[in-house]
CSV table of C-alpha atoms in Angstrom, one decimal:
chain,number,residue,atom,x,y,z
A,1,UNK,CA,-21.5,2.8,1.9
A,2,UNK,CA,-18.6,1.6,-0.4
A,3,UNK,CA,-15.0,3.4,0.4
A,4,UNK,CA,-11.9,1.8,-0.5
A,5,UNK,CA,-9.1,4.3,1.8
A,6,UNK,CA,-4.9,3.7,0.2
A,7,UNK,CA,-2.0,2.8,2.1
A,8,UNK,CA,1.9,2.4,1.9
A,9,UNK,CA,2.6,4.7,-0.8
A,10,UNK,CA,5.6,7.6,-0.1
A,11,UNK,CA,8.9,8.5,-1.5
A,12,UNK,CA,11.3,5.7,-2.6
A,13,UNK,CA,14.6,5.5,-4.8
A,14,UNK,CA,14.7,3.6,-8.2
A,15,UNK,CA,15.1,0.0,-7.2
A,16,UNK,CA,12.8,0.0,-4.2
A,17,UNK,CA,10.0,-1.7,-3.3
A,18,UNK,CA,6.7,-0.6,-2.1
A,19,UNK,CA,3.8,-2.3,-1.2
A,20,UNK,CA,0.4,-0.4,-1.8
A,21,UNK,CA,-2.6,-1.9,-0.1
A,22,UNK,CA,-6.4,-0.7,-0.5
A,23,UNK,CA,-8.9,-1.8,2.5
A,24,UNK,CA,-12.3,-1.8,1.2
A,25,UNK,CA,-15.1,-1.3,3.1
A,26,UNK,CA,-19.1,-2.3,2.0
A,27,UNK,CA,-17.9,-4.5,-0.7
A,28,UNK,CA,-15.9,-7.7,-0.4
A,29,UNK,CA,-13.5,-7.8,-3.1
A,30,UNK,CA,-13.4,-11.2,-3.4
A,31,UNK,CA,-16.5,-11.2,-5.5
A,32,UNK,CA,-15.7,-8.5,-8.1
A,33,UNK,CA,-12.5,-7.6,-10.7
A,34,UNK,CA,-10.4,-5.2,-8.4
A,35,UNK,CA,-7.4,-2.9,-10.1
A,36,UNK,CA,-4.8,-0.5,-9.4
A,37,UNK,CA,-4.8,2.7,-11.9
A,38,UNK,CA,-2.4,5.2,-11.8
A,39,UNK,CA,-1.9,8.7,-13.2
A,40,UNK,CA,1.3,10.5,-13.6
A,41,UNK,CA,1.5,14.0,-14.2
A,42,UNK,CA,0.8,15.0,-17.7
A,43,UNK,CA,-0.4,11.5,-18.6
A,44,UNK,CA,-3.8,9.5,-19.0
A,45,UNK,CA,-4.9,7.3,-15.9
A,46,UNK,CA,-4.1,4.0,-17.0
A,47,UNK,CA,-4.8,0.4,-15.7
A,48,UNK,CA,-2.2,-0.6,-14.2
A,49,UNK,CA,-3.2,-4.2,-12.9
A,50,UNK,CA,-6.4,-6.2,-12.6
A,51,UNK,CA,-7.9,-9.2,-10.5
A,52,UNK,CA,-10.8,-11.1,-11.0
A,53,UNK,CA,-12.9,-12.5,-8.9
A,54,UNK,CA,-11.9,-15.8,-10.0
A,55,UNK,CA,-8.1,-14.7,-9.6
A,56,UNK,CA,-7.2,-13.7,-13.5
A,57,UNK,CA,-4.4,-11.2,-13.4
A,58,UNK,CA,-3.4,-9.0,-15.9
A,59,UNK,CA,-0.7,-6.2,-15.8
A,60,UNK,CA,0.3,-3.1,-18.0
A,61,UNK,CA,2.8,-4.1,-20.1
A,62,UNK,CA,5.3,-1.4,-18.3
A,63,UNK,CA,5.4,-3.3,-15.1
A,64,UNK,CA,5.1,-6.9,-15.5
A,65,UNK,CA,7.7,-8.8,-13.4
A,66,UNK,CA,7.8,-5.9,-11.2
A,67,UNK,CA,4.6,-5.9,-9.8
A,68,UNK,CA,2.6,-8.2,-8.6
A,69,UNK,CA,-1.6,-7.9,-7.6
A,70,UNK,CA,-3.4,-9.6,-4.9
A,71,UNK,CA,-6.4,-10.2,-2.4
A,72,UNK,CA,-6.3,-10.9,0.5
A,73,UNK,CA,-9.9,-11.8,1.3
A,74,UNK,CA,-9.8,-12.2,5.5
A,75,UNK,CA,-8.7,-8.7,5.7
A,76,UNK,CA,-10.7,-7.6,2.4
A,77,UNK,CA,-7.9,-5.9,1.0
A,78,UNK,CA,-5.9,-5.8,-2.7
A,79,UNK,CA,-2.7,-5.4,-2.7
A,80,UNK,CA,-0.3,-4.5,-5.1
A,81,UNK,CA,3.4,-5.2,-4.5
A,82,UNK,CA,5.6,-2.9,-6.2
A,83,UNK,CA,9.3,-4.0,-6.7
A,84,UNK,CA,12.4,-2.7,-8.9
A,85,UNK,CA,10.6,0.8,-8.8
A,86,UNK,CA,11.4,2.9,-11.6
A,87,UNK,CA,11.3,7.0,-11.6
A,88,UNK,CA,8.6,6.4,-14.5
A,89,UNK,CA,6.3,5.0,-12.0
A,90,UNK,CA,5.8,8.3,-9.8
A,91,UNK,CA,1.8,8.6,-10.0
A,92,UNK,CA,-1.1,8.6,-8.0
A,93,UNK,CA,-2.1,5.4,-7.5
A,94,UNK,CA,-5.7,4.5,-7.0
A,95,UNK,CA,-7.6,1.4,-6.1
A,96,UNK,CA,-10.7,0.7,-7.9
A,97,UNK,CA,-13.6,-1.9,-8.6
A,98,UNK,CA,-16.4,-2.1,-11.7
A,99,UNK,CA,-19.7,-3.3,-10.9
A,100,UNK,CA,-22.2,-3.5,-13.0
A,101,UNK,CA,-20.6,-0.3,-15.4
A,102,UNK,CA,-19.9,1.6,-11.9
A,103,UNK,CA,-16.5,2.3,-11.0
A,104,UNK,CA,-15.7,2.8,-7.0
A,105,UNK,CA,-12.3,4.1,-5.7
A,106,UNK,CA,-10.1,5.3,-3.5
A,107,UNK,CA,-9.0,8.4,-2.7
A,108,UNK,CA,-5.1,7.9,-4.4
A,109,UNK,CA,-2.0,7.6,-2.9
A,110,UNK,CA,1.1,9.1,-4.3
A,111,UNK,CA,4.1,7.0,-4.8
A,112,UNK,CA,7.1,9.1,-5.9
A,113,UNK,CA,10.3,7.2,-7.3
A,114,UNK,CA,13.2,9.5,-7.0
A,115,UNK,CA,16.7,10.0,-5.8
């Protein structure tokens, strides 16, 4: 059974860091593109940073040289690294991996920017 379960997400104050991490189970992520979406209230769930599975990135426009996406294949994980956190970034965060035209993800986590 694929399940991808969130971690590290919680209430931070602009200028924090978070690091989000997404431990997949029944898949090894290695092998497939892995992303982060998000949705913030009101808003469209939108990609918010991809991997391939030959280690392409890509990044939303909105946080490029904040975040930063990765694998880590031993402990079959993606991680995304969230720095210089912004109160535009509250959202749910989910992980998530296309195969074949079928999308798998997590639960969300909610990652709330405020002071």
């Amino acid at each position: 059974q694929v399940r991808f379960v969130e971690s590290g997400g919680g209430l931070v104050q602009p200028g924090g860091s978070l690091r989000l991490s997404c431990a997949a189970s029944g898949i090894s992520v290695r092998l497939y593109n892995t992303a982060w979406y998000r949705q913030a209230p009101g808003k469209q769930r939108e990609l918010v940073a991809v991997i391939s599975s030959s280690g392409n990135i890509n990044y939303v426009d909105s946080v490029k040289g904040r975040f930063t996406i990765s694998r880590d294949n031993a402990k079959n994980t993606v991680d995304l690294q969230m720095n210089s956190l912004k109160p535009e970034d509250t959202a749910i965060y989910y992980c998530n991996v296309r195969l074949g035209g079928l999308d798998f993800w997590g639960k969300g986590i909610l990652v709330t920017v405020s002071s």
